[in-house]
Each structure stands twice: as C-alpha cells, then as structure tokens.
Amino acid sequence: MRQNFFKTESKSTSFLGLNTRKCNACWKCINICSKNVISRINLPWHKHVKFVNRSECIGCMKCINICTASAIFKLS
C-alpha cells in the first residue's frame, strides 16, 4: 500500500469537512465542483471521495447541497 494513503488532510478544506464513512460514492460532488477540489478513491473494497487541491476551495457549498448522504459538511 502506498505511504500516506489514508492522509487526514484529504478530509477537510478551509471551509468543508468530509466524513468518508457516510460517503456512498455517487460522485455527484466531483461533477459539480468547478474548482476540481474533490476527487475519488475507487478501489473495489474502498470507495469514497477525498479533497485534493484543498487551497482552491472557495466555500461555494455546492457539494454540500448535492450530497444526499451528508458526507460533506460545513466547518464552523
């Protein structure tokens, strides 16, 4: 397995948090993010989104609104 595969940095941006256990891997949030902040982990036994390019997040909250599993949430 790759080193740092489960890095905690991929679970938050300045505006958003991510609960990977709630993610149902529908990938809707990836398609709606105009800044390409969200990517996927798509292994046969392990599927969920992750945050990449975290500094590009502008806090538009489109991903929160489209997430039916409430896996992405606003940080206080």
mmCIF file of N, CA and C in Angstrom:
data_model
loop_
_atom_site.group_PDB
_atom_site.id
_atom_site.type_symbol
_atom_site.label_atom_id
_atom_site.label_comp_id
_atom_site.label_asym_id
_atom_site.label_seq_id
_atom_site.Cartn_x
_atom_site.Cartn_y
_atom_site.Cartn_z
ATOM 1 N N MET A 1 0.845 -1.177 0.000
ATOM 2 C CA MET A 1 0.000 0.000 0.000
ATOM 3 C C MET A 1 0.890 1.239 0.000
ATOM 4 N N ARG A 2 0.442 2.261 -0.684
ATOM 5 C CA ARG A 2 1.222 3.495 -0.783
ATOM 6 C C ARG A 2 1.346 4.177 0.582
ATOM 7 N N GLN A 3 2.483 4.789 0.794
ATOM 8 C CA GLN A 3 2.693 5.546 2.014
ATOM 9 C C GLN A 3 1.755 6.754 2.017
ATOM 10 N N ASN A 4 1.200 7.087 3.164
ATOM 11 C CA ASN A 4 0.267 8.212 3.335
ATOM 12 C C ASN A 4 -1.030 8.038 2.560
ATOM 13 N N PHE A 5 -1.434 6.797 2.325
ATOM 14 C CA PHE A 5 -2.651 6.542 1.562
ATOM 15 C C PHE A 5 -3.884 7.124 2.242
ATOM 16 N N PHE A 6 -3.942 7.017 3.560
ATOM 17 C CA PHE A 6 -5.105 7.497 4.305
ATOM 18 C C PHE A 6 -4.778 8.791 5.051
ATOM 19 N N LYS A 7 -4.244 9.768 4.346
ATOM 20 C CA LYS A 7 -3.871 11.032 4.966
ATOM 21 C C LYS A 7 -5.117 11.767 5.450
ATOM 22 N N THR A 8 -5.030 12.345 6.636
ATOM 23 C CA THR A 8 -6.161 13.081 7.180
ATOM 24 C C THR A 8 -6.365 14.418 6.478
ATOM 25 N N GLU A 9 -5.342 14.951 5.812
ATOM 26 C CA GLU A 9 -5.506 16.224 5.110
ATOM 27 C C GLU A 9 -6.544 16.142 4.006
ATOM 28 N N SER A 10 -6.782 14.965 3.475
ATOM 29 C CA SER A 10 -7.728 14.825 2.374
ATOM 30 C C SER A 10 -9.181 14.855 2.860
ATOM 31 N N LYS A 11 -9.384 15.087 4.164
ATOM 32 C CA LYS A 11 -10.731 15.090 4.719
ATOM 33 C C LYS A 11 -11.243 16.476 5.086
ATOM 34 N N SER A 12 -10.505 17.526 4.731
ATOM 35 C CA SER A 12 -11.001 18.869 5.036
ATOM 36 C C SER A 12 -10.352 19.918 4.137
ATOM 37 N N THR A 13 -11.064 21.023 3.992
ATOM 38 C CA THR A 13 -10.537 22.231 3.358
ATOM 39 C C THR A 13 -10.699 23.339 4.399
ATOM 40 N N SER A 14 -10.495 24.557 4.024
ATOM 41 C CA SER A 14 -10.710 25.667 4.960
ATOM 42 C C SER A 14 -12.184 25.847 5.296
ATOM 43 N N PHE A 15 -13.063 25.375 4.424
ATOM 44 C CA PHE A 15 -14.500 25.580 4.587
ATOM 45 C C PHE A 15 -15.280 24.299 4.877
ATOM 46 N N LEU A 16 -14.768 23.151 4.438
ATOM 47 C CA LEU A 16 -15.538 21.911 4.444
ATOM 48 C C LEU A 16 -14.842 20.785 5.178
ATOM 49 N N GLY A 17 -15.657 19.872 5.683
ATOM 50 C CA GLY A 17 -15.154 18.637 6.262
ATOM 51 C C GLY A 17 -15.774 17.468 5.535
ATOM 52 N N LEU A 18 -15.185 16.296 5.693
ATOM 53 C CA LEU A 18 -15.654 15.105 4.994
ATOM 54 C C LEU A 18 -15.681 13.921 5.948
ATOM 55 N N ASN A 19 -16.826 13.249 6.009
ATOM 56 C CA ASN A 19 -16.953 12.008 6.757
ATOM 57 C C ASN A 19 -16.983 10.885 5.722
ATOM 58 N N THR A 20 -15.864 10.215 5.529
ATOM 59 C CA THR A 20 -15.751 9.201 4.478
ATOM 60 C C THR A 20 -16.641 7.994 4.742
ATOM 61 N N ARG A 21 -16.990 7.755 5.989
ATOM 62 C CA ARG A 21 -17.868 6.616 6.307
ATOM 63 C C ARG A 21 -19.295 6.828 5.812
ATOM 64 N N LYS A 22 -19.704 8.078 5.681
ATOM 65 C CA LYS A 22 -21.048 8.377 5.182
ATOM 66 C C LYS A 22 -21.122 8.404 3.659
ATOM 67 N N CYS A 23 -19.993 8.595 3.006
ATOM 68 C CA CYS A 23 -19.970 8.730 1.553
ATOM 69 C C CYS A 23 -20.429 7.437 0.886
ATOM 70 N N ASN A 24 -21.395 7.552 -0.030
ATOM 71 C CA ASN A 24 -21.890 6.374 -0.743
ATOM 72 C C ASN A 24 -21.338 6.283 -2.166
ATOM 73 N N ALA A 25 -20.328 7.051 -2.469
ATOM 74 C CA ALA A 25 -19.607 7.000 -3.748
ATOM 75 C C ALA A 25 -20.508 7.233 -4.961
ATOM 76 N N CYS A 26 -21.372 8.212 -4.862
ATOM 77 C CA CYS A 26 -22.224 8.543 -6.011
ATOM 78 C C CYS A 26 -21.494 9.467 -6.990
ATOM 79 N N TRP A 27 -20.461 10.149 -6.532
ATOM 80 C CA TRP A 27 -19.583 11.026 -7.306
ATOM 81 C C TRP A 27 -20.255 12.318 -7.795
ATOM 82 N N LYS A 28 -21.446 12.632 -7.330
ATOM 83 C CA LYS A 28 -22.130 13.856 -7.753
ATOM 84 C C LYS A 28 -21.340 15.111 -7.379
ATOM 85 N N CYS A 29 -20.717 15.085 -6.221
ATOM 86 C CA CYS A 29 -19.965 16.255 -5.758
ATOM 87 C C CYS A 29 -18.743 16.519 -6.630
ATOM 88 N N ILE A 30 -18.154 15.481 -7.175
ATOM 89 C CA ILE A 30 -16.998 15.650 -8.065
ATOM 90 C C ILE A 30 -17.416 16.405 -9.316
ATOM 91 N N ASN A 31 -18.552 16.024 -9.858
ATOM 92 C CA ASN A 31 -19.033 16.652 -11.096
ATOM 93 C C ASN A 31 -19.462 18.099 -10.903
ATOM 94 N N ILE A 32 -19.935 18.457 -9.716
ATOM 95 C CA ILE A 32 -20.438 19.818 -9.503
ATOM 96 C C ILE A 32 -19.347 20.803 -9.078
ATOM 97 N N CYS A 33 -18.219 20.301 -8.617
ATOM 98 C CA CYS A 33 -17.145 21.183 -8.139
ATOM 99 C C CYS A 33 -16.399 21.803 -9.323
ATOM 100 N N SER A 34 -16.537 23.115 -9.475
ATOM 101 C CA SER A 34 -15.908 23.814 -10.603
ATOM 102 C C SER A 34 -14.407 24.044 -10.397
ATOM 103 N N LYS A 35 -13.919 23.887 -9.181
ATOM 104 C CA LYS A 35 -12.506 24.126 -8.870
ATOM 105 C C LYS A 35 -11.686 22.839 -8.809
ATOM 106 N N ASN A 36 -12.297 21.699 -9.092
ATOM 107 C CA ASN A 36 -11.621 20.391 -9.055
ATOM 108 C C ASN A 36 -10.961 20.110 -7.711
ATOM 109 N N VAL A 37 -11.676 20.414 -6.653
ATOM 110 C CA VAL A 37 -11.183 20.191 -5.298
ATOM 111 C C VAL A 37 -11.443 18.754 -4.853
ATOM 112 N N ILE A 38 -12.444 18.120 -5.414
ATOM 113 C CA ILE A 38 -12.868 16.791 -4.963
ATOM 114 C C ILE A 38 -12.453 15.731 -5.974
ATOM 115 N N SER A 39 -11.909 14.650 -5.452
ATOM 116 C CA SER A 39 -11.503 13.511 -6.267
ATOM 117 C C SER A 39 -12.066 12.247 -5.635
ATOM 118 N N ARG A 40 -11.677 11.103 -6.139
ATOM 119 C CA ARG A 40 -12.244 9.856 -5.627
ATOM 120 C C ARG A 40 -11.187 8.823 -5.284
ATOM 121 N N ILE A 41 -11.530 7.981 -4.344
ATOM 122 C CA ILE A 41 -10.824 6.740 -4.083
ATOM 123 C C ILE A 41 -11.784 5.664 -4.552
ATOM 124 N N ASN A 42 -11.390 4.909 -5.562
ATOM 125 C CA ASN A 42 -12.300 3.972 -6.204
ATOM 126 C C ASN A 42 -11.661 2.590 -6.293
ATOM 127 N N LEU A 43 -11.459 1.985 -5.148
ATOM 128 C CA LEU A 43 -10.953 0.619 -5.086
ATOM 129 C C LEU A 43 -12.141 -0.320 -4.901
ATOM 130 N N PRO A 44 -12.050 -1.564 -5.296
ATOM 131 C CA PRO A 44 -13.204 -2.469 -5.168
ATOM 132 C C PRO A 44 -13.743 -2.579 -3.741
ATOM 133 N N TRP A 45 -12.893 -2.458 -2.752
ATOM 134 C CA TRP A 45 -13.313 -2.625 -1.356
ATOM 135 C C TRP A 45 -13.371 -1.300 -0.593
ATOM 136 N N HIS A 46 -13.027 -0.218 -1.247
ATOM 137 C CA HIS A 46 -12.895 1.057 -0.551
ATOM 138 C C HIS A 46 -13.225 2.188 -1.521
ATOM 139 N N LYS A 47 -14.403 2.791 -1.372
ATOM 140 C CA LYS A 47 -14.829 3.853 -2.299
ATOM 141 C C LYS A 47 -15.365 5.040 -1.516
ATOM 142 N N HIS A 48 -14.821 6.192 -1.783
ATOM 143 C CA HIS A 48 -15.338 7.446 -1.242
ATOM 144 C C HIS A 48 -14.604 8.604 -1.909
ATOM 145 N N VAL A 49 -15.083 9.817 -1.657
ATOM 146 C CA VAL A 49 -14.413 10.994 -2.196
ATOM 147 C C VAL A 49 -13.307 11.438 -1.257
ATOM 148 N N LYS A 50 -12.448 12.309 -1.768
ATOM 149 C CA LYS A 50 -11.398 12.918 -0.964
ATOM 150 C C LYS A 50 -11.161 14.312 -1.510
ATOM 151 N N PHE A 51 -10.592 15.164 -0.683
ATOM 152 C CA PHE A 51 -10.270 16.518 -1.109
ATOM 153 C C PHE A 51 -8.830 16.566 -1.610
ATOM 154 N N VAL A 52 -8.663 17.117 -2.791
ATOM 155 C CA VAL A 52 -7.350 17.398 -3.379
ATOM 156 C C VAL A 52 -7.390 18.874 -3.761
ATOM 157 N N ASN A 53 -6.296 19.478 -4.023
ATOM 158 C CA ASN A 53 -6.282 20.921 -4.345
ATOM 159 C C ASN A 53 -7.086 21.704 -3.308
ATOM 160 N N ARG A 54 -6.871 21.394 -2.050
ATOM 161 C CA ARG A 54 -7.677 21.963 -0.966
ATOM 162 C C ARG A 54 -7.643 23.481 -0.919
ATOM 163 N N SER A 55 -6.551 24.084 -1.301
ATOM 164 C CA SER A 55 -6.438 25.539 -1.260
ATOM 165 C C SER A 55 -7.316 26.214 -2.322
ATOM 166 N N GLU A 56 -7.773 25.467 -3.299
ATOM 167 C CA GLU A 56 -8.627 26.014 -4.359
ATOM 168 C C GLU A 56 -10.094 26.130 -3.939
ATOM 169 N N CYS A 57 -10.481 25.508 -2.832
ATOM 170 C CA CYS A 57 -11.877 25.534 -2.373
ATOM 171 C C CYS A 57 -12.269 26.967 -2.018
ATOM 172 N N ILE A 58 -13.399 27.422 -2.580
ATOM 173 C CA ILE A 58 -13.884 28.781 -2.325
ATOM 174 C C ILE A 58 -15.081 28.799 -1.379
ATOM 175 N N GLY A 59 -15.510 27.637 -0.933
ATOM 176 C CA GLY A 59 -16.620 27.562 0.007
ATOM 177 C C GLY A 59 -17.974 27.850 -0.605
ATOM 178 N N CYS A 60 -18.180 27.473 -1.845
ATOM 179 C CA CYS A 60 -19.457 27.744 -2.527
ATOM 180 C C CYS A 60 -20.589 26.851 -2.014
ATOM 181 N N MET A 61 -20.251 25.759 -1.371
ATOM 182 C CA MET A 61 -21.187 24.822 -0.738
ATOM 183 C C MET A 61 -22.049 24.026 -1.728
ATOM 184 N N LYS A 62 -21.713 24.047 -3.005
ATOM 185 C CA LYS A 62 -22.462 23.260 -3.984
ATOM 186 C C LYS A 62 -22.370 21.771 -3.676
ATOM 187 N N CYS A 63 -21.204 21.328 -3.224
ATOM 188 C CA CYS A 63 -21.020 19.911 -2.918
ATOM 189 C C CYS A 63 -21.862 19.491 -1.715
ATOM 190 N N ILE A 64 -21.989 20.373 -0.739
ATOM 191 C CA ILE A 64 -22.835 20.068 0.424
ATOM 192 C C ILE A 64 -24.283 19.927 -0.009
ATOM 193 N N ASN A 65 -24.735 20.826 -0.851
ATOM 194 C CA ASN A 65 -26.131 20.814 -1.296
ATOM 195 C C ASN A 65 -26.478 19.580 -2.126
ATOM 196 N N ILE A 66 -25.522 19.047 -2.875
ATOM 197 C CA ILE A 66 -25.819 17.909 -3.733
ATOM 198 C C ILE A 66 -25.601 16.565 -3.030
ATOM 199 N N CYS A 67 -24.908 16.561 -1.908
ATOM 200 C CA CYS A 67 -24.591 15.316 -1.204
ATOM 201 C C CYS A 67 -25.802 14.820 -0.421
ATOM 202 N N THR A 68 -26.411 13.752 -0.886
ATOM 203 C CA THR A 68 -27.598 13.193 -0.233
ATOM 204 C C THR A 68 -27.238 12.361 0.999
ATOM 205 N N ALA A 69 -25.983 11.986 1.133
ATOM 206 C CA ALA A 69 -25.540 11.178 2.269
ATOM 207 C C ALA A 69 -25.034 12.025 3.440
ATOM 208 N N SER A 70 -24.993 13.333 3.279
ATOM 209 C CA SER A 70 -24.464 14.265 4.290
ATOM 210 C C SER A 70 -23.022 13.937 4.685
ATOM 211 N N ALA A 71 -22.246 13.477 3.730
ATOM 212 C CA ALA A 71 -20.844 13.147 3.986
ATOM 213 C C ALA A 71 -19.970 14.394 4.015
ATOM 214 N N ILE A 72 -20.366 15.437 3.313
ATOM 215 C CA ILE A 72 -19.625 16.697 3.280
ATOM 216 C C ILE A 72 -20.382 17.700 4.135
ATOM 217 N N PHE A 73 -19.666 18.388 4.998
ATOM 218 C CA PHE A 73 -20.322 19.320 5.919
ATOM 219 C C PHE A 73 -19.514 20.602 6.043
ATOM 220 N N LYS A 74 -20.182 21.648 6.465
ATOM 221 C CA LYS A 74 -19.555 22.968 6.645
ATOM 222 C C LYS A 74 -18.819 22.984 7.975
ATOM 223 N N LEU A 75 -17.587 23.474 7.946
ATOM 224 C CA LEU A 75 -16.821 23.637 9.180
ATOM 225 C C LEU A 75 -17.244 24.933 9.860
ATOM 226 N N SER A 76 -17.265 24.924 11.160
ATOM 227 C CA SER A 76 -17.656 26.114 11.920
ATOM 228 C C SER A 76 -16.569 27.143 11.957
#
